[in-house]
Coordinates of C-alpha atoms and ligand atoms in Angstrom, one line a residue:
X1 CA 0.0 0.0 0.0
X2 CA 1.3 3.4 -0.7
X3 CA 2.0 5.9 1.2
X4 CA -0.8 8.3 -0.4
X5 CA -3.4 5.3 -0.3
X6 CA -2.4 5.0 3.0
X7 CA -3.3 8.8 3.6
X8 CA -6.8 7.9 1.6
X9 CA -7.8 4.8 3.8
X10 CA -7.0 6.6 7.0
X11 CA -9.2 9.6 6.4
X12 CA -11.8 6.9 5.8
X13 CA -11.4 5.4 8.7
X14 CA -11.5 8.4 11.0
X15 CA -14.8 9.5 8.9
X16 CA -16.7 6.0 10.2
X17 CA -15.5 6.5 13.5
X18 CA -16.4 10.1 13.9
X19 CA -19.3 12.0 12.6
X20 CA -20.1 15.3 14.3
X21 CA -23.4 15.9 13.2
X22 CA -24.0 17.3 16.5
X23 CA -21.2 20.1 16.6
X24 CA -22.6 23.9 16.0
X25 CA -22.4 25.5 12.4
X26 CA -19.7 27.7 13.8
X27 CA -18.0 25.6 15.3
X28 CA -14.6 23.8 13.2
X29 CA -14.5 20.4 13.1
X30 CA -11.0 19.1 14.0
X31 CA -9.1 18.2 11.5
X32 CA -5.3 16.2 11.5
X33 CA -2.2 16.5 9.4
X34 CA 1.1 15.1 9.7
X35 CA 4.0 15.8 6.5
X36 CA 7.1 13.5 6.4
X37 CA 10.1 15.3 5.0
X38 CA 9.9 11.8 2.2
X39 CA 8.9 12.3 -1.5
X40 CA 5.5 10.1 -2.2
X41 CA 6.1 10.1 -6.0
X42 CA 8.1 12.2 -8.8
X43 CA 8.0 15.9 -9.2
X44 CA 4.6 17.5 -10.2
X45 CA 5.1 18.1 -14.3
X46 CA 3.8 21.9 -14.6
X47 CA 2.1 20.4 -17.7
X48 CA -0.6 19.2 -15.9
X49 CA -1.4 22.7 -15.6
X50 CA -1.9 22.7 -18.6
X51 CA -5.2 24.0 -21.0
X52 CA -7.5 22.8 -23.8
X53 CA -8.3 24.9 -26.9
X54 CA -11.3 23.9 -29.2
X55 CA -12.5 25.4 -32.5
X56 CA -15.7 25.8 -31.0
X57 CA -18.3 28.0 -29.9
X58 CA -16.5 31.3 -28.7
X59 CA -12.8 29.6 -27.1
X60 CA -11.0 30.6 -30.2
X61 CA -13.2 33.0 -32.3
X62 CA -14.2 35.8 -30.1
X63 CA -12.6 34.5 -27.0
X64 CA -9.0 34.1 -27.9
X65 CA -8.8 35.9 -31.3
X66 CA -9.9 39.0 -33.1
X67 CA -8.1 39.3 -35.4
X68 CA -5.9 42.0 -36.5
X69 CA -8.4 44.7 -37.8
X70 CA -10.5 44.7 -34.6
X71 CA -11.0 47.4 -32.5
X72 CA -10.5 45.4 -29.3
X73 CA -6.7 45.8 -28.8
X74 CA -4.7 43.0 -30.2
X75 CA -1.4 41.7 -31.3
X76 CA -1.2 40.3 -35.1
X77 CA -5.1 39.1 -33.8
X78 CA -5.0 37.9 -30.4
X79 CA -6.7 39.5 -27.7
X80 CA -4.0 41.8 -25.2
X81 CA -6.1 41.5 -22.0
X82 CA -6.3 37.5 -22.1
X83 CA -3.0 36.8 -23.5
X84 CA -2.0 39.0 -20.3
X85 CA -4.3 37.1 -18.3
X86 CA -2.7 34.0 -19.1
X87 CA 1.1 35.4 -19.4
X88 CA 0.6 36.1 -15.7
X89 CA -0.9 32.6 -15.1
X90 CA 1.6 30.8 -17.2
X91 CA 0.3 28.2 -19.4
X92 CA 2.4 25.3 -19.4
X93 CA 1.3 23.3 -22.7
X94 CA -2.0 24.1 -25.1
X95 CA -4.0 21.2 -26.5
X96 CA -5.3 22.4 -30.0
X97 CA -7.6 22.5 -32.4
X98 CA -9.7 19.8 -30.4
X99 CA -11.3 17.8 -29.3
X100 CA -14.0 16.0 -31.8
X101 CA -13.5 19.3 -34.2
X102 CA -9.5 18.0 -34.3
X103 CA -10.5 14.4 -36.2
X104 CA -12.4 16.7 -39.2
X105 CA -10.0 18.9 -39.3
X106 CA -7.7 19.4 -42.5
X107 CA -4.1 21.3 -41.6
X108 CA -4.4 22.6 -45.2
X109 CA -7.5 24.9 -44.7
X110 CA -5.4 26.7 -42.4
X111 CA -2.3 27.5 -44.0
X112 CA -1.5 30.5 -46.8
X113 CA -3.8 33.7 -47.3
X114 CA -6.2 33.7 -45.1
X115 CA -8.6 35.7 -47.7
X116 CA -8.1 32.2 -49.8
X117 CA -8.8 29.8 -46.8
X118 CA -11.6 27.6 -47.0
X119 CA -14.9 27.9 -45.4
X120 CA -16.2 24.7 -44.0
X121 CA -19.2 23.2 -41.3
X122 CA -18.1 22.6 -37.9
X123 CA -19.8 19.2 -37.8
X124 CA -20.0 19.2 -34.3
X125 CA -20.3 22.4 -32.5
X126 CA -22.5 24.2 -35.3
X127 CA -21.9 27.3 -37.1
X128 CA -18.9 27.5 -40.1
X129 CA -15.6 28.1 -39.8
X130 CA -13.4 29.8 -42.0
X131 CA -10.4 29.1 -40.9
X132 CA -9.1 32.5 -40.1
X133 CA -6.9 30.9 -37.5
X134 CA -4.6 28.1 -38.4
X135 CA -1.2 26.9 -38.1
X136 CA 0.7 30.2 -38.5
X137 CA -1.8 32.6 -36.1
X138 CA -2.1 29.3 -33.5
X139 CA 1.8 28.8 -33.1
X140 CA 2.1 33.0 -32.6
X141 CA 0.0 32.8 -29.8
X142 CA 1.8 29.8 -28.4
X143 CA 4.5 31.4 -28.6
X144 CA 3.6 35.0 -27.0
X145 CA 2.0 32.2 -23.8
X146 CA 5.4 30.7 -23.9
X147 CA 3.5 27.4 -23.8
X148 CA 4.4 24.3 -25.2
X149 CA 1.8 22.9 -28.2
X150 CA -0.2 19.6 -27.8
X151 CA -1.7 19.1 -31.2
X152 CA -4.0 17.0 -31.6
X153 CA -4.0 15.5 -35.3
X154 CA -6.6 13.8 -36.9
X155 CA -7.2 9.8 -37.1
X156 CA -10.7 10.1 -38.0
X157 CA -11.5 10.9 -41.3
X158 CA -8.2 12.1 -43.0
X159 CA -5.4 9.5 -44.0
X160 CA -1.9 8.7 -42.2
X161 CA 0.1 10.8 -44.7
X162 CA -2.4 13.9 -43.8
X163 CA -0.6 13.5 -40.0
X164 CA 2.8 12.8 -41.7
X165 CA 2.9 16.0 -43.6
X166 CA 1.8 18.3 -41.1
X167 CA 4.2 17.6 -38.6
X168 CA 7.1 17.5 -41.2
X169 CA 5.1 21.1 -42.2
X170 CA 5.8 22.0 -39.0
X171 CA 9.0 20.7 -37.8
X172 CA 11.1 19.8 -40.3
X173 CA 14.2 21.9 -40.9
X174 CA 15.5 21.0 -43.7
X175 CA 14.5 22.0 -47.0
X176 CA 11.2 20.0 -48.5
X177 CA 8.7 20.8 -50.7
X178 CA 6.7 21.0 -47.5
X179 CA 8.7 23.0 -45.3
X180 CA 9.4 25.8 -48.2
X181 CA 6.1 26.4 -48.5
X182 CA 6.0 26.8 -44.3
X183 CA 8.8 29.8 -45.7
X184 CA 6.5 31.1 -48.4
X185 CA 3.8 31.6 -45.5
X186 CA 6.4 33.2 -43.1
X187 CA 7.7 30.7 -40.9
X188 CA 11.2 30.2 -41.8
X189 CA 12.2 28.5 -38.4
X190 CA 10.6 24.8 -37.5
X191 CA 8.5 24.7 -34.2
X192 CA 8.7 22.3 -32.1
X193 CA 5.6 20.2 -31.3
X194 CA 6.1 18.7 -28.1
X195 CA 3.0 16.3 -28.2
X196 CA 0.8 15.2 -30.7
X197 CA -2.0 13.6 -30.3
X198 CA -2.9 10.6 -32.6
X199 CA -7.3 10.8 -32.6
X200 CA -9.4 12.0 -30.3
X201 CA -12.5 10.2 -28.8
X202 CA -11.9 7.0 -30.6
X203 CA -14.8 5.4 -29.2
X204 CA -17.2 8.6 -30.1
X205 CA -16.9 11.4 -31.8
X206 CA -13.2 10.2 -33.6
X207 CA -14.7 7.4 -35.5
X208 CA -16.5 5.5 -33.5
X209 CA -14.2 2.7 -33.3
X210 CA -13.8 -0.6 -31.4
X211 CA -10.4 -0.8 -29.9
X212 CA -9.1 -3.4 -31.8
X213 CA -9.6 -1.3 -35.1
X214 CA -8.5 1.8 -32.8
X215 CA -5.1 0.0 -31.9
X216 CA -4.2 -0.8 -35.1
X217 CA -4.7 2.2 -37.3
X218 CA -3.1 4.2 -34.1
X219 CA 0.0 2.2 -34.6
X220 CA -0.3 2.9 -38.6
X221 CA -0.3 6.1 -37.9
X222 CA 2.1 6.3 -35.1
X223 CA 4.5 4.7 -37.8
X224 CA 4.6 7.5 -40.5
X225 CA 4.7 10.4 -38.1
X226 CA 7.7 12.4 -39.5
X227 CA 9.0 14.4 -36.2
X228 CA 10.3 13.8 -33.1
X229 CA 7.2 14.3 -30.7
X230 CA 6.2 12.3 -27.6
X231 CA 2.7 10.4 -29.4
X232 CA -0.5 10.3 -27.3
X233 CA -2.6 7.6 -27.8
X234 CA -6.7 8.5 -27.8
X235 CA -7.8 6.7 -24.4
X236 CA -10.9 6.6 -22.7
X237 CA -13.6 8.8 -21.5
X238 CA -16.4 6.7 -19.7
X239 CA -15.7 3.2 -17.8
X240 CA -14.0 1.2 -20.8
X241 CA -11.6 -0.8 -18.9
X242 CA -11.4 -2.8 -22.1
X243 CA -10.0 0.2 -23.9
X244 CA -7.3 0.6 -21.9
X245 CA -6.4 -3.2 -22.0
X246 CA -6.6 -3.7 -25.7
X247 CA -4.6 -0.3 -26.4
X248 CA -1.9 -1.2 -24.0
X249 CA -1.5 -4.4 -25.0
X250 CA -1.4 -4.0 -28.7
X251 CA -0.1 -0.6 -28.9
X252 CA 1.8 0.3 -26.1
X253 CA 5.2 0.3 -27.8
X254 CA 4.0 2.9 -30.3
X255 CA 2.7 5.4 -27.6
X256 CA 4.1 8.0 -25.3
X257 CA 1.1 8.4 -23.6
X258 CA -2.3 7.2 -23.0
X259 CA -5.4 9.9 -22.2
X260 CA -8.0 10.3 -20.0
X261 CA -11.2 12.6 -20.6
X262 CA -13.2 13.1 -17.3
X263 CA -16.2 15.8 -17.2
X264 CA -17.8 16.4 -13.8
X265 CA -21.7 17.0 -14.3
X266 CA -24.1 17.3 -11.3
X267 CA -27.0 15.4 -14.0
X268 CA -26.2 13.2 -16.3
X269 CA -25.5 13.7 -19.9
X270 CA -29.4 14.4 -21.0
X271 CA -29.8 17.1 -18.1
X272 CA -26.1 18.0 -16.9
X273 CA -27.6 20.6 -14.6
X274 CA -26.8 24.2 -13.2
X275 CA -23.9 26.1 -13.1
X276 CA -25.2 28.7 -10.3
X277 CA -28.1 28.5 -8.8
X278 CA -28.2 25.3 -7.0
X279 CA -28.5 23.6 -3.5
X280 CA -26.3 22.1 -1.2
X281 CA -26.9 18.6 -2.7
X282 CA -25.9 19.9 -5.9
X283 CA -22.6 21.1 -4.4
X284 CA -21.8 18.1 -2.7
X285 CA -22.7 15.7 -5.7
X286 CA -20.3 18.2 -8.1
X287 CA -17.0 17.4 -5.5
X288 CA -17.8 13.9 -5.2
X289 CA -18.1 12.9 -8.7
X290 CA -15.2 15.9 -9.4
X291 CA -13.0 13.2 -6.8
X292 CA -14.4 10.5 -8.7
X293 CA -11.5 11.2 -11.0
X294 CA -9.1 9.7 -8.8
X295 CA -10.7 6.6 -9.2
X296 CA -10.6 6.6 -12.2
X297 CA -6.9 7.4 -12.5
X298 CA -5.9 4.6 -10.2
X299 CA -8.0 2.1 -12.6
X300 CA -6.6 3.2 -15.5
X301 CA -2.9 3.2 -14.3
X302 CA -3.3 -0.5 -12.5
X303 CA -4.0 -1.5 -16.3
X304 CA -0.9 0.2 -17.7
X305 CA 1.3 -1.0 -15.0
X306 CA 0.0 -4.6 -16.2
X307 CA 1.2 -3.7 -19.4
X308 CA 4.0 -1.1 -18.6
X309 CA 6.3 -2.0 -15.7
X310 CA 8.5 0.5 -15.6
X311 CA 5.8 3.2 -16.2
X312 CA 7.4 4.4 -19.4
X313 CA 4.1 5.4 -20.5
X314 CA 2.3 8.7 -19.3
X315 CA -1.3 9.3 -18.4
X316 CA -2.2 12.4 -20.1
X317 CA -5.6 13.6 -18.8
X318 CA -6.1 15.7 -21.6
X319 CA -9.6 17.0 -20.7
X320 CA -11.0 17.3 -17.9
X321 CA -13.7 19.8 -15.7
X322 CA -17.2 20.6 -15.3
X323 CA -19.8 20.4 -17.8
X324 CA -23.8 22.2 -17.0
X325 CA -26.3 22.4 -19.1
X326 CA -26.2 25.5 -21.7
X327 CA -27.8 28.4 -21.3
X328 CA -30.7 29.7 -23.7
X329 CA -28.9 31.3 -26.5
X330 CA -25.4 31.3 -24.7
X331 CA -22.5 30.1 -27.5
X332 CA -21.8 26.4 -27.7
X333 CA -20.8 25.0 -24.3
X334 CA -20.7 28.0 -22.6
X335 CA -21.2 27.7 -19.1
X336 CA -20.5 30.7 -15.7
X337 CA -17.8 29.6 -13.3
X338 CA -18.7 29.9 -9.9
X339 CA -16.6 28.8 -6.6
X340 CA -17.5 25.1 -6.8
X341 CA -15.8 25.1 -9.8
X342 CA -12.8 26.3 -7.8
X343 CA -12.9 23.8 -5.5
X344 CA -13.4 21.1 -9.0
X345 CA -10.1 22.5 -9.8
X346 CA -8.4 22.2 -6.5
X347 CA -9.6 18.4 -6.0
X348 CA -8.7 17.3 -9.5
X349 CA -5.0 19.1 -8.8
X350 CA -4.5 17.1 -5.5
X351 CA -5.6 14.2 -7.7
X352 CA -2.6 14.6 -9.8
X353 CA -0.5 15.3 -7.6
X354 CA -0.8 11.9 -6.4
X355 CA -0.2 10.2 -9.2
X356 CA 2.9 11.8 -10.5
X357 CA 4.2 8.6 -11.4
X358 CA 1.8 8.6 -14.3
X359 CA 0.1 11.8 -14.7
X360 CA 2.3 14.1 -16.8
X361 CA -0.2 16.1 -18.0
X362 CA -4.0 17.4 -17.8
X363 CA -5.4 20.0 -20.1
X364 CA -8.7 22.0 -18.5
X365 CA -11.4 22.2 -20.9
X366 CA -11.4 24.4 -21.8
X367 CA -8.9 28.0 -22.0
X368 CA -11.6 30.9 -22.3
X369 CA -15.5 30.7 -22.8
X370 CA -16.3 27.2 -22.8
X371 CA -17.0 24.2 -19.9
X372 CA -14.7 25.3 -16.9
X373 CA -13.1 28.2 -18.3
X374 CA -10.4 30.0 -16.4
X375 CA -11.2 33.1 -19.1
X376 CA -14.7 34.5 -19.8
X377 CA -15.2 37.1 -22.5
X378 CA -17.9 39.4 -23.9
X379 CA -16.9 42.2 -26.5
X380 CA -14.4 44.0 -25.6
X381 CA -14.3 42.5 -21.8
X382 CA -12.8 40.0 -19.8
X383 CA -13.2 38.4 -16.6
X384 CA -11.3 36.2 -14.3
X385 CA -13.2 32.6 -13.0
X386 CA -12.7 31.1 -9.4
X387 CA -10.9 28.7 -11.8
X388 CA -7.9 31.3 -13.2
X389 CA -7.7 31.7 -9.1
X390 CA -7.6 28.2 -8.3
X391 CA -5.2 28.0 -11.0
X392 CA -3.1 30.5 -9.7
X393 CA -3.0 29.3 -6.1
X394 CA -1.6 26.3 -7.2
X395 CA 1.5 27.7 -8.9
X396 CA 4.0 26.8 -6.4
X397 CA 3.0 22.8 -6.8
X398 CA 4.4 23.4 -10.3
X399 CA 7.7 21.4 -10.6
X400 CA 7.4 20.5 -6.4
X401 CA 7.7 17.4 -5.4
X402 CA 4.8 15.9 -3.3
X403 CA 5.8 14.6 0.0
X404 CA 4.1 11.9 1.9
X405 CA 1.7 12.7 4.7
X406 CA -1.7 11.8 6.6
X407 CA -4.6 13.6 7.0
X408 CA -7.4 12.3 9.4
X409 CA -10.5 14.0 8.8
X410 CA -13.7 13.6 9.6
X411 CA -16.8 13.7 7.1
X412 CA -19.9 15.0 6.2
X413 CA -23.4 14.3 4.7
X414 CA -25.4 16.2 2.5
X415 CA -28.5 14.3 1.8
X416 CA -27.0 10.2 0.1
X417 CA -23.6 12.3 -0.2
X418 CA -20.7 11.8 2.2
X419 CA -17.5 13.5 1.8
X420 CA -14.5 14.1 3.8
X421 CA -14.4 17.8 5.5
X422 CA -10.8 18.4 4.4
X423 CA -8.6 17.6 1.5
X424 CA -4.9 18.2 1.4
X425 CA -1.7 18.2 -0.3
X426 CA 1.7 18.7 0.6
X427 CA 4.9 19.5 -2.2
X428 CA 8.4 20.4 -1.6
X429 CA 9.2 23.4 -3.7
X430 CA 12.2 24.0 -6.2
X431 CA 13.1 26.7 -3.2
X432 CA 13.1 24.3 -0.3
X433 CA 9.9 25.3 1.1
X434 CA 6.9 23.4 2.0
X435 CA 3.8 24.1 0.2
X436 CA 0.9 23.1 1.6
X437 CA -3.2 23.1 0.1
X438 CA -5.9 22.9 1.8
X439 CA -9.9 22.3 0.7
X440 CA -12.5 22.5 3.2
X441 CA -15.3 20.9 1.2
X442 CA -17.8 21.6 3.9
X443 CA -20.2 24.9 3.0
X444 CA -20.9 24.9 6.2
X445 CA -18.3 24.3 9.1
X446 CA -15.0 25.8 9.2
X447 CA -12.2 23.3 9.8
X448 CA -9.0 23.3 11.8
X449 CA -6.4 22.0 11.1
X450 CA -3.6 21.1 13.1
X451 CA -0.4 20.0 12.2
X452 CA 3.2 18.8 12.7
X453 CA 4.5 21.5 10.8
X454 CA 7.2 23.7 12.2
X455 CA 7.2 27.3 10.5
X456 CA 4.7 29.9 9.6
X457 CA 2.4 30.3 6.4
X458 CA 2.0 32.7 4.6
X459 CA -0.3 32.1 1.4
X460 CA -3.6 32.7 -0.1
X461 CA -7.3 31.5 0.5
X462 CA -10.1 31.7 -1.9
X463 CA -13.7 31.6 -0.6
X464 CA -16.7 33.5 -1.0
X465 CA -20.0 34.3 0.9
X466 CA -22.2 31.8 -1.6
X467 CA -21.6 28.0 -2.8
X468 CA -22.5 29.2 -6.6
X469 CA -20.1 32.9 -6.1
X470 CA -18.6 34.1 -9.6
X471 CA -17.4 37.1 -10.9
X472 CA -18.9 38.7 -13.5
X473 CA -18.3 41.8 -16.3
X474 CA -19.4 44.2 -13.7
X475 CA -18.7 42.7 -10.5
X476 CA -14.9 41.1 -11.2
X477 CA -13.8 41.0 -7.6
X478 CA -16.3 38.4 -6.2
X479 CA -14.4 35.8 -5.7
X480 CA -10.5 36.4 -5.8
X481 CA -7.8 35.3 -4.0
X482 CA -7.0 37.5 -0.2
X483 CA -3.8 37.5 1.9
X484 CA -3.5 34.5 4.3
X485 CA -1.2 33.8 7.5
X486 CA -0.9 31.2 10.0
X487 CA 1.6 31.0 13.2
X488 CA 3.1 28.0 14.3
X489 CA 3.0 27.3 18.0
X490 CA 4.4 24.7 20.4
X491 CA 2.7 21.6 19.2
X492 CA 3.6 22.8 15.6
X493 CA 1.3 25.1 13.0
X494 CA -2.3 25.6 13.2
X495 CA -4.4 26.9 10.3
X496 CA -7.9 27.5 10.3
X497 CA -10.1 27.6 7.4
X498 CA -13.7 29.1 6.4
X499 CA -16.1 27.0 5.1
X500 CA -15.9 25.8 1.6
X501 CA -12.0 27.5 1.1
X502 CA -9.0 26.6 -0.4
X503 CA -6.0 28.1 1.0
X504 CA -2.4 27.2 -0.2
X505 CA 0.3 28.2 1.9
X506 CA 4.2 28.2 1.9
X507 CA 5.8 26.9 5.2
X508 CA 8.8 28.1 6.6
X509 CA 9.8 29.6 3.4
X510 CA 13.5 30.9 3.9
Ligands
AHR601 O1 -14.6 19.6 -24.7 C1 -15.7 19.4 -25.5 C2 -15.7 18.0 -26.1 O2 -15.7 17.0 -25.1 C3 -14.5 17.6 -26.9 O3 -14.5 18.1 -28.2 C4 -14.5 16.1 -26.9 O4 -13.2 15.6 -27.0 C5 -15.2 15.8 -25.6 O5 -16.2 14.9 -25.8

């Protein structure tokens, strides 16, 4: 048993045994945490900070660019205020052009004059696209992010060589046919394309495949790929066990990585349900299935470590967040942000963080204005979610390496839902200092938590006065990030959270 599962069980345990049902509101419940000075796994990749970008709805049109006649200020087409938004965040790796768009997309539409480029349907998000943004404007604004690019290449409907040629389009430095027509369109220097992604959605919206075909025609197309990129696999995105089995088996030796989709809905996929507006049964039912994704993390891994011993192989979870229902007349998957989804963000990264040994990378879906967007625009404006801020918190965990510790907790019940008060994790920084997260869970009771930690903290909590807070065009500041400090006494440091918070600290920071 591992050191982290260990952590998990106990918590359990504690929960059984102690249930405070009786306790005031204001009162904290009590709350245990004791950090080893030993790592519990490799360093946390900052790419699993990472974000999702989809040709669809109002991420890249509208949300992302404007292009370069616009009068919302702009550089060679992408919006100023969100590129600064996300230059202060740093974004770590983008995943482009999808998603299902990705497997009927052809790289050729986007390349040379864009007065020439072709207009085509967006089979599956509505609406046409005209391909305004391609190659070229998508690698300038990777580049302004400083962010590495995940592309993800189409399996679906195009053929091997389609794959082939726009990598060596891309990459290739020496002089093609390809790669002088990259100069003719202004790029004299390759890129480099970190990742590419070989399908997307297999099972669904990719083609529709069973993963025998899937494994195949990945490792056909895995074979011609003319660049040096680590290769993703398309994995799975509901409970296919047999997926990941088949995949491993047949084509683990052509894969870098293997992927993960997991969307968090408080419905089901007929109604999802409400982004604001909802009870305390819709809170807790958002965390739990939001923590479900550990779960499904540890399944997936224990059938690539059948298949992968030395755990050559990553687990990219290259979408991931929360998914409501529409509203009337919003653009496709549009969605507000509220707190909760804060606290989405903060379990899913305490999720990774615990499985460093596999997961290398997760990619929110998505960047700005769709699902659980860190970036909302409208017009000219732009507004920060509780998700940039959880985002943000969480910076110091980037590169850190987690450290082993236990947490005894107690839990609580809302309604058939019973979930642990407080969830933690605890990194080593580059810098020698402790960083240390904290979620209280509970909307209710504040928690506190004792610890054996030596030094002060000094960090940042996010909370607000409402489960469903959010910021919005005219109010900006609801929910954002406020100064937070804890002392360490005798019996070690002692921090005390509001109800449903997330406070990340450094400890003893020299
Ligand atoms: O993120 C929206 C969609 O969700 C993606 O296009 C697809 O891969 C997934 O089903």
């Amino acid at each position: 048993m591992t050191p982290t599962r260990l952590l998990r069980t106990f918590a359990t345990f504690v929960a059984a045994a102690v249930l405070p049902l009786c306790a005031s509101a204001a009162e904290p419940v009590q709350v245990r945490l004791d950090v080893t000075q030993q790592p519990a796994g490799p360093r946390i990749e900052p790419a699993v900070y990472g974000h999702f970008t989809e040709h669809l709805g109002r991420v890249i049109y509208d949300g992302l660019w404007v292009g370069p006649e616009s009068p919302v200020p702009n550089t060679r087409g992408w919006r100023n205020d969100v590129v600064s938004a996300l230059r202060q965040l740093g974004v770590p790796v983008i995943r482009w052009p999808g998603g299902c768009f990705a497997d009927d997309y052809d790289w050729r539409d986007g390349i040379g004059d864009p007065a020439k480029r072709p207009v085509r349907i967006n089979k599956w998000w509505g609406g046409l696209e005209n391909n305004r943004v391609g190659t070229h404007e998508f690698m300038d604004l990777a580049e302004m992010l400083g962010a590495e690019v995940y592309l993800a290449a189409n399996m679906g409907s195009m053929p091997p060589r389609a794959m082939a040629e726009w990598l060596e389009y891309m990459t290739e430095g020496r002089k093609t046919t390809l790669t002088e027509e990259r100069r003719r369109n202004g790029r004299d220097k390759p890129w480099t394309i970190k990742y590419t992604g070989i399908g997307n959605e297999s099972w669904g919206c990719g083609g529709n495949m069973r993963p025998e075909y899937q494994s195949d025609l990945h490792n056909q197309y895995a074979t011609f790929l003319r660049a040096s990129t680590l290769r993703a696999a398309s994995g799975e995105g509901g409970t296919s066990d047999h997926l990941v089995e088949v995949l491993m088996e047949h084509s683990g030796k052509h894969m870098d990585a293997f992927t993960l989709h997991y969307y968090t809905l408080p419905g089901d996929w007929t109604t999802k349900g409400e982004a604001l507006g909802f009870n305390a049964d819709a809170w807790a039912k958002v965390l739990k299935t939001a923590m479900g994704i550990e779960t499904r993390i540890d399944v997936v891994s224990r059938i690539m470590d059948k298949h992968d011993k030395d755990k050559r192989i990553a687990l990219y979870v290259d979408e991931w967040g929360t998914w409501y229902d529409t509203p009337a007349g919003a653009s496709a998957l549009w969605q507000q942000n509220s707190l909760r989804d804060a606290m989405v963000a903060a379990l899913s990264f305490n999720a990774f963080h615990r499985h460093t040994e596999r997961v290398k990378m997760a990619n929110v879906a998505q960047m700005v204005n769709a699902l659980q967007s860190p970036v909302l625009t409208e017009g000219p404006r732009m507004v920060l979610t509780p998700t940039y801020y959880a985002f943000d918190l969480y910076k110091p965990f980037r590169g850190a390496t987690p450290l082993q510790a236990k947490l005894e907790t107690p839990r609580f019940r809302t309604g058939d839902i019973e979930l642990p008060a407080v969830e933690a994790s605890v990194a080593r920084a580059e810098d020698g200092s402790t960083q240390l997260a904290l979620v209280n869970l509970d909307p209710q009771r504040p928690a506190r938590v004792t610890t054996n930690l030596k030094g002060d903290a000094r960090g940042r909590v996010l909370t607000a006065a409402a489960m469903d807070a959010h910021n919005t065009f005219d109010k900006p500041q609801t929910v954002v990030p406020t100064p937070y400090a804890a002392r360490a006494g005798a019996q070690g440091l002692v921090l005390e959270l509001p109800p449903k918070s997330i406070v990340v600290v450094s400890v003893g920071k020299p």
